[in-house]
mmCIF file of C-alpha atoms in Angstrom:
data_model
loop_
_atom_site.group_PDB
_atom_site.id
_atom_site.type_symbol
_atom_site.label_atom_id
_atom_site.label_comp_id
_atom_site.label_asym_id
_atom_site.label_seq_id
_atom_site.Cartn_x
_atom_site.Cartn_y
_atom_site.Cartn_z
ATOM 1 C CA MET A 158 -13.145 4.766 -13.361
ATOM 2 C CA ILE A 159 -10.968 7.851 -13.464
ATOM 3 C CA ASN A 160 -11.729 10.658 -15.850
ATOM 4 C CA GLY A 161 -9.767 13.802 -15.109
ATOM 5 C CA GLY A 162 -11.162 15.630 -12.094
ATOM 6 C CA LYS A 163 -14.833 14.895 -12.741
ATOM 7 C CA PRO A 164 -16.898 12.357 -10.803
ATOM 8 C CA THR A 165 -17.227 9.123 -12.752
ATOM 9 C CA LYS A 166 -19.406 6.065 -12.313
ATOM 10 C CA MET A 167 -17.787 2.984 -10.849
ATOM 11 C CA ASP A 168 -18.592 -0.606 -11.788
ATOM 12 C CA ARG A 169 -20.331 -2.492 -8.952
ATOM 13 C CA SER A 170 -18.370 -5.718 -9.380
ATOM 14 C CA GLN A 171 -15.131 -3.751 -9.463
ATOM 15 C CA ILE A 172 -15.817 -1.950 -6.199
ATOM 16 C CA ARG A 173 -17.031 -5.163 -4.536
ATOM 17 C CA ASN A 174 -13.859 -7.014 -5.517
ATOM 18 C CA LEU A 175 -11.643 -4.169 -4.333
ATOM 19 C CA ILE A 176 -13.271 -3.810 -0.928
ATOM 20 C CA GLU A 177 -13.819 -7.480 -0.148
ATOM 21 C CA SER A 178 -10.292 -8.521 -1.097
ATOM 22 C CA GLY A 179 -8.598 -6.598 1.705
ATOM 23 C CA ARG A 180 -7.369 -3.323 3.099
ATOM 24 C CA ALA A 181 -4.147 -2.835 1.109
ATOM 25 C CA ALA A 182 -5.872 -0.668 -1.494
ATOM 26 C CA ALA A 183 -9.342 0.021 -0.073
ATOM 27 C CA LEU A 184 -10.483 1.724 3.142
ATOM 28 C CA ASP A 185 -14.241 1.390 3.720
ATOM 29 C CA CYS A 186 -14.832 4.440 5.905
ATOM 30 C CA TYR A 187 -18.555 3.791 6.352
ATOM 31 C CA SER A 188 -18.362 0.198 7.572
ATOM 32 C CA ILE A 189 -15.583 1.127 10.000
ATOM 33 C CA GLY A 190 -17.126 4.420 11.113
ATOM 34 C CA LYS A 191 -20.505 2.950 12.023
ATOM 35 C CA THR A 192 -18.820 0.679 14.589
ATOM 36 C CA ILE A 193 -17.526 3.725 16.486
ATOM 37 C CA PRO A 194 -19.944 5.054 19.172
ATOM 38 C CA ASP A 195 -21.262 8.590 18.729
ATOM 39 C CA ASP A 196 -19.774 9.621 22.064
ATOM 40 C CA ASP A 197 -16.315 8.209 21.331
ATOM 41 C CA PRO A 198 -13.656 10.850 22.175
ATOM 42 C CA VAL A 199 -11.777 10.237 18.905
ATOM 43 C CA GLY A 200 -14.738 9.613 16.622
ATOM 44 C CA THR A 201 -14.862 8.997 12.896
ATOM 45 C CA LEU A 202 -12.102 9.781 10.429
ATOM 46 C CA PHE A 203 -13.664 12.848 8.789
ATOM 47 C CA LYS A 204 -15.632 15.896 9.879
ATOM 48 C CA THR A 205 -17.810 15.817 6.756
ATOM 49 C CA ASP A 206 -20.564 13.197 6.824
ATOM 50 C CA VAL A 207 -20.343 12.302 3.140
ATOM 51 C CA LEU A 208 -16.645 11.447 3.470
ATOM 52 C CA ASN A 209 -17.393 9.190 6.429
ATOM 53 C CA LYS A 210 -19.735 7.304 4.072
ATOM 54 C CA SER A 211 -17.118 6.957 1.348
ATOM 55 C CA VAL A 212 -14.518 4.375 0.387
ATOM 56 C CA ILE A 213 -10.898 5.457 -0.061
ATOM 57 C CA LEU A 214 -9.080 3.567 -2.811
ATOM 58 C CA LYS A 215 -5.535 3.387 -4.121
ATOM 59 C CA ARG A 216 -5.149 2.964 -7.855
ATOM 60 C CA TYR A 217 -1.923 2.079 -9.643
ATOM 61 C CA GLU A 218 -1.493 3.059 -13.280
ATOM 62 C CA LYS A 219 1.226 3.228 -15.877
ATOM 63 C CA ALA A 220 2.571 6.729 -16.292
ATOM 64 C CA ALA A 221 1.721 6.493 -19.981
ATOM 65 C CA VAL A 222 -1.940 6.150 -19.002
ATOM 66 C CA LYS A 223 -1.932 8.990 -16.529
ATOM 67 C CA GLN A 224 0.902 11.483 -16.812
ATOM 68 C CA ALA A 225 3.046 12.613 -13.925
ATOM 69 C CA THR A 226 0.512 14.526 -11.854
ATOM 70 C CA SER A 227 1.157 12.267 -8.860
ATOM 71 C CA ARG A 228 4.093 10.309 -7.435
ATOM 72 C CA ILE A 229 5.831 8.608 -10.369
ATOM 73 C CA PHE A 230 8.209 5.716 -10.111
ATOM 74 C CA ALA A 231 10.999 6.176 -12.677
ATOM 75 C CA ALA A 232 12.258 2.757 -13.688
ATOM 76 C CA SER A 233 15.459 4.246 -14.999
ATOM 77 C CA MET A 234 16.353 5.274 -11.457
ATOM 78 C CA MET A 235 16.258 1.695 -10.262
ATOM 79 C CA LYS A 236 19.473 0.303 -11.674
ATOM 80 C CA GLY A 237 19.153 -3.301 -12.716
ATOM 81 C CA PHE A 238 15.343 -3.386 -12.766
ATOM 82 C CA ALA A 239 14.506 -1.543 -15.977
ATOM 83 C CA ASP A 240 13.781 -4.810 -17.746
ATOM 84 C CA SER A 241 10.781 -5.669 -15.569
ATOM 85 C CA GLN A 242 9.558 -2.495 -13.940
ATOM 86 C CA GLN A 243 7.172 0.006 -15.438
ATOM 87 C CA PRO A 244 6.663 3.606 -14.330
ATOM 88 C CA VAL A 245 3.805 3.743 -11.814
ATOM 89 C CA VAL A 246 1.452 6.527 -10.781
ATOM 90 C CA VAL A 247 -0.462 6.143 -7.518
ATOM 91 C CA SER A 248 -3.820 7.906 -7.282
ATOM 92 C CA THR A 249 -6.035 8.281 -4.226
ATOM 93 C CA VAL A 250 -9.646 7.845 -5.320
ATOM 94 C CA VAL A 251 -12.711 8.611 -3.187
ATOM 95 C CA TYR A 252 -15.758 6.483 -4.028
ATOM 96 C CA PHE A 253 -19.188 7.800 -3.033
ATOM 97 C CA PRO A 254 -21.860 5.036 -3.034
ATOM 98 C CA TYR A 255 -25.362 5.935 -4.200
ATOM 99 C CA ASP A 256 -26.772 3.768 -1.394
ATOM 100 C CA ILE A 257 -24.696 3.646 1.790
ATOM 101 C CA ASP A 258 -26.499 0.491 2.933
ATOM 102 C CA ASN A 259 -25.550 -1.233 -0.311
ATOM 103 C CA ILE A 260 -22.245 0.279 -1.334
ATOM 104 C CA TYR A 261 -21.815 -2.226 -4.171
ATOM 105 C CA ASP A 262 -24.904 -0.933 -5.979
ATOM 106 C CA GLY A 263 -22.978 1.718 -7.878
ATOM 107 C CA GLY A 264 -21.674 5.166 -7.124
ATOM 108 C CA GLU A 265 -19.343 7.927 -8.265
ATOM 109 C CA SER A 266 -15.607 8.225 -7.824
ATOM 110 C CA LEU A 267 -13.387 11.274 -7.732
ATOM 111 C CA VAL A 268 -9.599 11.417 -7.780
ATOM 112 C CA TYR A 269 -8.192 13.307 -4.825
ATOM 113 C CA THR A 270 -6.307 16.352 -6.142
ATOM 114 C CA GLY A 271 -6.027 18.456 -3.009
ATOM 115 C CA ARG A 272 -7.724 21.844 -3.012
ATOM 116 C CA ASP A 273 -9.515 21.273 -6.332
ATOM 117 C CA PHE A 274 -11.090 18.094 -4.949
ATOM 118 C CA LEU A 275 -12.317 19.949 -1.852
ATOM 119 C CA LYS A 276 -13.774 22.762 -3.972
ATOM 120 C CA THR A 277 -15.605 20.250 -6.188
ATOM 121 C CA LEU A 278 -16.971 18.419 -3.153
ATOM 122 C CA ALA A 279 -18.066 21.691 -1.527
ATOM 123 C CA ARG A 280 -20.017 22.643 -4.660
ATOM 124 C CA LYS A 281 -21.709 19.237 -4.820
ATOM 125 C CA LEU A 282 -22.685 19.383 -1.152
ATOM 126 C CA THR A 283 -24.128 22.887 -1.241
ATOM 127 C CA ASN A 284 -25.110 23.534 -4.868
ATOM 128 C CA GLY A 285 -22.309 26.055 -5.191
ATOM 129 C CA SER A 286 -22.749 28.066 -1.961
ATOM 130 C CA PRO A 287 -20.726 26.397 0.826
ATOM 131 C CA SER A 288 -21.250 27.771 4.322
ATOM 132 C CA PRO A 289 -18.315 28.714 6.599
ATOM 133 C CA ASP A 290 -19.030 25.545 8.599
ATOM 134 C CA ILE A 291 -18.715 23.321 5.510
ATOM 135 C CA ILE A 292 -15.524 25.100 4.468
ATOM 136 C CA ALA A 293 -14.032 24.638 7.953
ATOM 137 C CA LYS A 294 -14.918 20.925 8.036
ATOM 138 C CA LEU A 295 -13.535 20.297 4.544
ATOM 139 C CA SER A 296 -10.360 22.153 5.462
ATOM 140 C CA GLU A 297 -9.810 19.735 8.358
ATOM 141 C CA ASP A 298 -10.726 16.771 6.174
ATOM 142 C CA GLY A 299 -8.182 17.944 3.633
ATOM 143 C CA LYS A 300 -5.448 17.293 6.212
ATOM 144 C CA THR A 301 -6.654 13.721 6.663
ATOM 145 C CA LEU A 302 -6.922 13.180 2.905
ATOM 146 C CA ASN A 303 -3.432 14.607 2.450
ATOM 147 C CA LEU A 304 -2.152 12.063 4.967
ATOM 148 C CA LEU A 305 -3.851 9.215 3.101
ATOM 149 C CA ASP A 306 -2.636 10.580 -0.218
ATOM 150 C CA SER A 307 0.954 10.680 1.051
ATOM 151 C CA MET A 308 0.894 6.894 1.317
ATOM 152 C CA HIS A 309 1.521 4.529 -1.583
ATOM 153 C CA SER A 310 -0.901 1.965 -0.144
ATOM 154 C CA LEU A 311 -3.465 1.633 2.642
ATOM 155 C CA ASP A 312 -1.942 -1.345 4.423
ATOM 156 C CA PRO A 313 -3.202 -1.040 8.022
ATOM 157 C CA PHE A 314 0.281 -1.462 9.500
ATOM 158 C CA LEU A 315 1.724 1.333 7.363
ATOM 159 C CA PHE A 316 -1.338 3.523 7.917
ATOM 160 C CA ARG A 317 -0.745 3.325 11.650
ATOM 161 C CA CYS A 318 2.961 4.066 11.087
ATOM 162 C CA LYS A 319 2.097 7.126 9.012
ATOM 163 C CA VAL A 320 -0.388 8.394 11.634
ATOM 164 C CA GLU A 321 2.297 7.951 14.311
ATOM 165 C CA GLN A 322 4.823 9.784 12.144
ATOM 166 C CA ARG A 323 2.411 12.712 11.752
ATOM 167 C CA ASP A 324 1.700 12.627 15.515
ATOM 168 C CA ALA A 325 -2.008 12.147 14.768
ATOM 169 C CA MET A 326 -2.853 9.114 16.912
ATOM 170 C CA SER A 327 -5.165 11.256 19.056
ATOM 171 C CA ARG A 328 -7.446 12.040 16.086
ATOM 172 C CA VAL A 329 -7.516 8.747 14.148
ATOM 173 C CA HIS A 330 -9.506 5.954 15.770
ATOM 174 C CA GLU A 331 -7.691 2.629 16.115
ATOM 175 C CA SER A 332 -10.529 0.885 14.244
ATOM 176 C CA TYR A 333 -9.214 2.379 10.995
ATOM 177 C CA PHE A 334 -5.914 0.540 11.429
ATOM 178 C CA ALA A 335 -7.479 -2.900 11.847
ATOM 179 C CA VAL A 336 -4.248 -4.091 13.462
ATOM 180 C CA SER A 337 -4.370 -5.877 16.806
ATOM 181 C CA GLU A 338 -1.528 -5.314 19.242
ATOM 182 C CA GLU A 339 -0.500 -8.947 18.759
ATOM 183 C CA GLU A 340 -0.309 -8.515 14.975
ATOM 184 C CA TRP A 341 1.406 -5.138 15.343
ATOM 185 C CA ASN A 342 4.120 -6.642 17.544
ATOM 186 C CA GLU A 343 4.475 -9.675 15.291
ATOM 187 C CA ILE A 344 5.177 -7.461 12.273
ATOM 188 C CA GLN A 345 7.123 -4.840 14.204
ATOM 189 C CA PHE A 346 9.637 -7.247 15.752
ATOM 190 C CA PRO A 347 11.470 -8.402 12.582
ATOM 191 C CA ILE A 348 11.491 -4.819 11.247
ATOM 192 C CA HIS A 349 12.933 -3.517 14.530
ATOM 193 C CA GLU A 350 15.534 -6.263 14.477
ATOM 194 C CA LYS A 351 16.532 -5.470 10.899
ATOM 195 C CA ILE A 352 16.959 -1.757 11.572
ATOM 196 C CA MET A 353 18.690 -2.298 14.912
ATOM 197 C CA ASN A 354 21.295 -4.654 13.440
ATOM 198 C CA LEU A 355 22.166 -2.149 10.766
ATOM 199 C CA VAL A 356 22.201 0.839 13.108
ATOM 200 C CA SER A 357 24.409 -1.095 15.540
ATOM 201 C CA LYS A 358 26.811 -1.917 12.735
ATOM 202 C CA ALA A 359 26.928 1.656 11.454
ATOM 203 C CA LEU A 360 27.250 3.333 14.849
ATOM 204 C CA LEU A 361 29.410 0.977 16.849
ATOM 205 C CA ASP A 362 31.817 0.304 14.006
ATOM 206 C CA GLY A 363 31.878 3.946 12.927
ATOM 207 C CA GLY A 364 31.434 5.581 16.343
ATOM 208 C CA SER A 365 29.352 8.547 15.155
ATOM 209 C CA ASP A 366 27.002 11.004 16.838
ATOM 210 C CA GLY A 367 28.638 11.069 20.221
ATOM 211 C CA ALA A 368 29.722 7.459 20.639
ATOM 212 C CA SER A 369 32.485 7.162 23.171
ATOM 213 C CA GLY A 370 34.892 4.552 24.413
ATOM 214 C CA ASP A 371 32.551 3.916 27.331
ATOM 215 C CA VAL A 372 29.754 3.096 24.920
ATOM 216 C CA GLU A 373 31.974 0.598 23.174
ATOM 217 C CA THR A 374 32.771 -1.269 26.369
ATOM 218 C CA ASP A 375 29.590 -0.942 28.382
ATOM 219 C CA HIS A 376 26.863 -3.204 26.998
ATOM 220 C CA ALA A 377 23.972 -1.402 28.720
ATOM 221 C CA SER A 378 25.133 2.004 27.500
ATOM 222 C CA ARG A 379 25.687 0.607 24.038
ATOM 223 C CA GLN A 380 22.151 -0.754 23.908
ATOM 224 C CA ASP A 381 20.717 2.556 25.095
ATOM 225 C CA TYR A 382 22.757 4.322 22.446
ATOM 226 C CA VAL A 383 21.477 2.087 19.659
ATOM 227 C CA GLU A 384 17.897 2.242 20.971
ATOM 228 C CA ARG A 385 17.965 6.041 20.764
ATOM 229 C CA PHE A 386 18.801 5.865 17.074
ATOM 230 C CA LEU A 387 16.332 3.076 16.435
ATOM 231 C CA GLN A 388 13.546 5.142 17.993
ATOM 232 C CA LYS A 389 14.413 8.169 15.858
ATOM 233 C CA ILE A 390 14.433 6.104 12.671
ATOM 234 C CA TRP A 391 11.246 4.240 13.622
ATOM 235 C CA GLU A 392 9.328 7.451 14.386
ATOM 236 C CA ALA A 393 10.693 9.097 11.205
ATOM 237 C CA ARG A 394 9.731 12.582 12.400
ATOM 238 C CA ASP A 395 13.033 14.452 12.668
ATOM 239 C CA VAL A 396 16.781 13.841 12.843
ATOM 240 C CA GLU A 397 17.593 15.915 15.910
ATOM 241 C CA GLY A 398 20.590 14.334 17.636
ATOM 242 C CA ILE A 399 21.383 11.864 14.840
ATOM 243 C CA GLU A 400 22.569 14.292 12.162
ATOM 244 C CA THR A 401 26.058 12.762 11.890
ATOM 245 C CA PHE A 402 24.613 9.311 11.335
ATOM 246 C CA VAL A 403 22.235 10.631 8.667
ATOM 247 C CA ARG A 404 25.107 12.328 6.857
ATOM 248 C CA SER A 405 27.187 9.148 7.069
ATOM 249 C CA MET A 406 24.380 7.413 5.186
ATOM 250 C CA GLN A 407 24.572 10.242 2.611
ATOM 251 C CA ILE A 408 20.941 11.226 3.241
ATOM 252 C CA ASP A 409 19.731 14.803 2.889
ATOM 253 C CA LEU A 410 18.754 15.947 6.404
ATOM 254 C CA LYS A 411 15.485 17.432 5.151
ATOM 255 C CA LYS A 412 14.529 14.233 3.339
ATOM 256 C CA ALA A 413 15.647 11.845 6.083
ATOM 257 C CA PRO A 414 12.232 11.343 7.780
ATOM 258 C CA GLU A 415 10.607 10.192 4.526
ATOM 259 C CA VAL A 416 13.633 8.069 3.658
ATOM 260 C CA PHE A 417 13.374 6.367 7.041
ATOM 261 C CA PHE A 418 9.637 5.840 6.598
ATOM 262 C CA ALA A 419 10.287 4.305 3.166
ATOM 263 C CA TRP A 420 12.965 2.057 4.674
ATOM 264 C CA LYS A 421 10.488 0.878 7.317
ATOM 265 C CA ALA A 422 7.894 0.272 4.586
ATOM 266 C CA ILE A 423 10.390 -1.815 2.603
ATOM 267 C CA CYS A 424 11.083 -3.909 5.704
ATOM 268 C CA TYR A 425 7.318 -4.344 6.133
ATOM 269 C CA TYR A 426 6.837 -5.477 2.539
ATOM 270 C CA GLN A 427 9.699 -7.922 2.915
ATOM 271 C CA VAL A 428 7.815 -9.544 5.806
ATOM 272 C CA ARG A 429 4.489 -9.321 3.947
ATOM 273 C CA PHE A 430 5.890 -10.739 0.700
ATOM 274 C CA ALA A 431 7.466 -13.685 2.520
ATOM 275 C CA SER A 432 4.115 -14.558 4.118
ATOM 276 C CA LEU A 433 2.418 -14.300 0.720
ATOM 277 C CA ILE A 434 4.765 -16.457 -1.371
ATOM 278 C CA ALA A 435 3.080 -19.838 -0.817
ATOM 279 C CA SER A 436 -0.413 -18.501 -1.624
ATOM 280 C CA LEU A 437 0.892 -16.564 -4.607
ATOM 281 C CA LYS A 438 2.464 -19.650 -6.131
ATOM 282 C CA THR A 439 -0.741 -21.629 -5.689
ATOM 283 C CA MET A 440 -2.757 -18.854 -7.351
ATOM 284 C CA PHE A 441 -0.209 -18.642 -10.179
ATOM 285 C CA GLN A 442 -0.591 -22.376 -10.778
ATOM 286 C CA TRP A 443 -4.360 -21.929 -11.083
ATOM 287 C CA VAL A 444 -4.088 -18.942 -13.436
ATOM 288 C CA GLY A 445 -1.395 -20.743 -15.434
ATOM 289 C CA SER A 446 -3.610 -23.776 -16.036
ATOM 290 C CA ASP A 447 -5.651 -23.654 -19.251
ATOM 291 C CA ASP A 448 -8.007 -26.172 -17.675
ATOM 292 C CA LEU A 449 -8.604 -24.456 -14.303
ATOM 293 C CA CYS A 450 -8.489 -20.854 -15.458
ATOM 294 C CA PHE A 451 -11.409 -21.370 -17.793
ATOM 295 C CA PRO A 452 -15.139 -21.906 -17.254
ATOM 296 C CA THR A 453 -16.284 -25.518 -16.917
ATOM 297 C CA ASP A 454 -19.243 -24.698 -19.178
ATOM 298 C CA PRO A 455 -17.535 -23.008 -22.169
ATOM 299 C CA ASN A 456 -20.833 -23.086 -24.092
ATOM 300 C CA LYS A 457 -21.950 -20.235 -21.805
ATOM 301 C CA VAL A 458 -19.192 -17.947 -23.087
ATOM 302 C CA PRO A 459 -20.868 -15.338 -25.342
ATOM 303 C CA PRO A 460 -20.295 -15.858 -29.065
ATOM 304 C CA GLY A 461 -17.147 -14.136 -30.268
ATOM 305 C CA GLN A 462 -15.680 -13.763 -26.748
ATOM 306 C CA MET A 463 -13.689 -16.991 -26.593
ATOM 307 C CA ASN A 464 -10.550 -15.554 -28.221
ATOM 308 C CA ALA A 465 -10.845 -12.363 -26.171
ATOM 309 C CA LEU A 466 -10.977 -14.377 -22.956
ATOM 310 C CA LYS A 467 -7.834 -16.290 -23.896
ATOM 311 C CA GLU A 468 -6.049 -13.072 -24.836
ATOM 312 C CA GLU A 469 -7.023 -11.488 -21.519
ATOM 313 C CA ARG A 470 -5.820 -14.576 -19.685
ATOM 314 C CA SER A 471 -2.425 -14.280 -21.376
ATOM 315 C CA GLY A 472 -2.274 -10.615 -20.380
ATOM 316 C CA LEU A 473 -3.126 -11.496 -16.772
ATOM 317 C CA ARG A 474 -0.412 -14.134 -16.642
ATOM 318 C CA GLU A 475 2.139 -11.681 -17.981
ATOM 319 C CA LYS A 476 1.185 -8.991 -15.457
ATOM 320 C CA MET A 477 1.296 -11.471 -12.580
ATOM 321 C CA ARG A 478 4.686 -12.775 -13.647
ATOM 322 C CA ASP A 479 6.167 -9.306 -14.149
ATOM 323 C CA GLY A 480 4.834 -8.103 -10.797
ATOM 324 C CA TYR A 481 6.276 -11.068 -8.948
ATOM 325 C CA VAL A 482 9.663 -10.721 -10.626
ATOM 326 C CA ALA A 483 9.801 -6.965 -10.005
ATOM 327 C CA GLY A 484 8.911 -7.307 -6.319
ATOM 328 C CA HIS A 485 11.335 -10.190 -5.855
ATOM 329 C CA LYS A 486 14.163 -8.254 -7.510
ATOM 330 C CA VAL A 487 13.820 -5.123 -5.425
ATOM 331 C CA LEU A 488 13.646 -7.149 -2.204
ATOM 332 C CA GLY A 489 16.602 -9.221 -3.366
ATOM 333 C CA ALA A 490 18.602 -6.062 -4.004
ATOM 334 C CA TYR A 491 17.687 -4.758 -0.561
ATOM 335 C CA GLU A 492 18.666 -7.989 1.176
ATOM 336 C CA ASP A 493 21.939 -8.171 -0.747
ATOM 337 C CA SER A 494 22.896 -4.589 0.146
ATOM 338 C CA TYR A 495 21.905 -5.194 3.774
ATOM 339 C CA THR A 496 23.997 -8.387 3.966
ATOM 340 C CA GLN A 497 27.020 -6.651 2.449
ATOM 341 C CA PHE A 498 26.809 -4.020 5.180
ATOM 342 C CA ILE A 499 26.116 -6.330 8.145
ATOM 343 C CA ASP A 500 28.277 -9.346 7.279
ATOM 344 C CA GLU A 501 31.034 -7.795 5.197
ATOM 345 C CA GLY A 502 31.237 -4.248 6.517
ATOM 346 C CA ARG A 503 30.660 -2.775 3.055
ATOM 347 C CA PRO A 504 27.979 -0.045 3.322
ATOM 348 C CA GLU A 505 28.193 1.337 -0.228
ATOM 349 C CA ALA A 506 25.402 -0.773 -1.752
ATOM 350 C CA PHE A 507 23.060 -0.101 1.159
ATOM 351 C CA ILE A 508 23.716 3.640 1.019
ATOM 352 C CA GLU A 509 22.894 3.518 -2.698
ATOM 353 C CA PHE A 510 19.729 1.555 -1.954
ATOM 354 C CA LEU A 511 18.627 4.068 0.683
ATOM 355 C CA ALA A 512 18.986 6.847 -1.889
ATOM 356 C CA LYS A 513 16.275 5.070 -3.882
ATOM 357 C CA ALA A 514 14.198 3.918 -0.916
ATOM 358 C CA GLU A 515 11.142 5.992 -1.872
ATOM 359 C CA ASN A 516 11.105 4.433 -5.345
ATOM 360 C CA SER A 517 11.498 0.959 -3.875
ATOM 361 C CA TYR A 518 8.610 1.626 -1.481
ATOM 362 C CA LEU A 519 6.409 2.713 -4.383
ATOM 363 C CA LEU A 520 7.279 -0.337 -6.443
ATOM 364 C CA LEU A 521 6.590 -2.724 -3.572
ATOM 365 C CA ALA A 522 3.376 -0.916 -2.620
ATOM 366 C CA ASN A 523 2.211 -1.503 -6.167
ATOM 367 C CA HIS A 524 3.153 -5.146 -6.579
ATOM 368 C CA VAL A 525 2.717 -6.472 -3.038
ATOM 369 C CA SER A 526 -0.597 -4.660 -2.451
ATOM 370 C CA VAL A 527 -1.920 -5.831 -5.823
ATOM 371 C CA ALA A 528 -0.780 -9.394 -5.133
ATOM 372 C CA THR A 529 -2.367 -9.315 -1.669
ATOM 373 C CA HIS A 530 -5.727 -8.228 -3.081
ATOM 374 C CA ALA A 531 -5.544 -10.796 -5.856
ATOM 375 C CA VAL A 532 -4.737 -13.662 -3.482
ATOM 376 C CA ASN A 533 -7.535 -12.689 -1.092
ATOM 377 C CA LEU A 534 -10.077 -12.466 -3.908
ATOM 378 C CA TRP A 535 -8.939 -15.703 -5.554
ATOM 379 C CA ARG A 536 -8.906 -17.573 -2.238
ATOM 380 C CA SER A 537 -12.466 -16.462 -1.433
ATOM 381 C CA TYR A 538 -13.739 -18.013 -4.680
ATOM 382 C CA MET A 539 -11.707 -21.200 -4.205
ATOM 383 C CA GLU A 540 -13.110 -21.650 -0.696
ATOM 384 C CA GLU A 541 -16.701 -21.076 -1.804
ATOM 385 C CA PHE A 542 -16.780 -22.813 -5.192
ATOM 386 C CA GLY A 543 -13.610 -24.887 -5.518
ATOM 387 C CA PRO A 544 -11.013 -24.658 -8.325
ATOM 388 C CA HIS A 545 -13.437 -25.572 -11.135
ATOM 389 C CA LEU A 546 -15.748 -22.626 -11.825
ATOM 390 C CA ARG A 547 -18.848 -22.292 -13.948
ATOM 391 C CA TYR A 548 -18.941 -19.335 -16.335
ATOM 392 C CA GLU A 549 -20.817 -16.955 -14.045
ATOM 393 C CA GLN A 550 -18.471 -17.642 -11.119
ATOM 394 C CA PHE A 551 -15.401 -17.619 -13.331
ATOM 395 C CA GLU A 552 -16.346 -14.318 -14.982
ATOM 396 C CA GLU A 553 -16.748 -12.576 -11.616
ATOM 397 C CA LEU A 554 -13.366 -13.756 -10.360
ATOM 398 C CA PHE A 555 -11.627 -13.253 -13.704
ATOM 399 C CA ASP A 556 -12.991 -9.725 -14.066
ATOM 400 C CA GLY A 557 -11.806 -8.942 -10.537
ATOM 401 C CA LEU A 558 -8.286 -10.226 -11.197
ATOM 402 C CA LEU A 559 -8.086 -8.315 -14.482
ATOM 403 C CA SER A 560 -9.179 -5.153 -12.686
ATOM 404 C CA ILE A 561 -6.717 -5.607 -9.819
ATOM 405 C CA TYR A 562 -3.815 -6.191 -12.222
ATOM 406 C CA ALA A 563 -4.995 -3.413 -14.562
ATOM 407 C CA VAL A 564 -5.417 -5.701 -17.574
ATOM 408 C CA GLU A 565 -7.767 -4.137 -20.097
ATOM 409 C CA ARG A 566 -10.632 -6.259 -21.323
ATOM 410 C CA VAL A 567 -10.533 -6.990 -25.013
#
């Protein structure tokens, strides 16, 4: 799908599986945008029409496949996880369908590379002579693409968090978040609670950033004090007024907003992973079964492909297992460091974890987003066809799972 900076064709089944299996790694701008009235004060996501008819994708690759031209996760930096984690590069890919009314009928994709991407798009739109109006629109769209590119995944909850962090709620329509207020509050509550407990422990035990004896004794003042810090960390925009606390956590003041955003993302993935466990295990049981994860009409398998299918199945199982273990380990390390701080008053492990929060966020974005897409796709086939699939049905699902987990076909 990706070939340097040039537009490349994209397989129709691949794009269908990516879009239909959820929002974690695919944002269908056209289907969302056409639900927004023309006179809406916020309007569609982009100024340029062709981008409003595109699909934004996140693609995770081994660094060996695509060298460090994007955000790379260095496994060596994650102490204790080198045995199961692989370096990851996250790319933002823009898919342009040939037919906007049938986006699965093929199209071209282009990796977002900032200014070079915008120049390439300008040339394609105008045959090499972009007008000032096109240049102005693409310049604005570049800001939106930069925001999307700054994220390791497109999870609606985190997308909304990122838009809030960039103070861009007035120019991104709520339809692009696909998060109801009820769902937002349901996810936000345990994350708020997690951060508040830790902030309370750090501040009220350590008494930093202006804490006084009155704060220690007056419950209402104490709550206001903690809420002020919680709000700063939640917004992840600046550290004005909480510099002492940031330094106590051994965080660079300039990097603190992104560290706090990564921390919030880790909390989100902890909630998301917990809700996914039961479905993941059921899917793993299906993939792990030689009987179920195989077409019921093996005579339909093309001659010479039987061994390849079994080899691909082994590769899929290995990727699924490694992804689950890696995600579980990083969340386990986070929970352990958090517990040491809250229950035992030992902040050292948590401070060390925060120093690697961006890497942890990247790892979880990879594995949890991939697992979410895989579960959604697998569940859709189970609900429509049941666990026993004929070759045509099996091949569609199997190809989708291989694509999602980046297992090369033999």
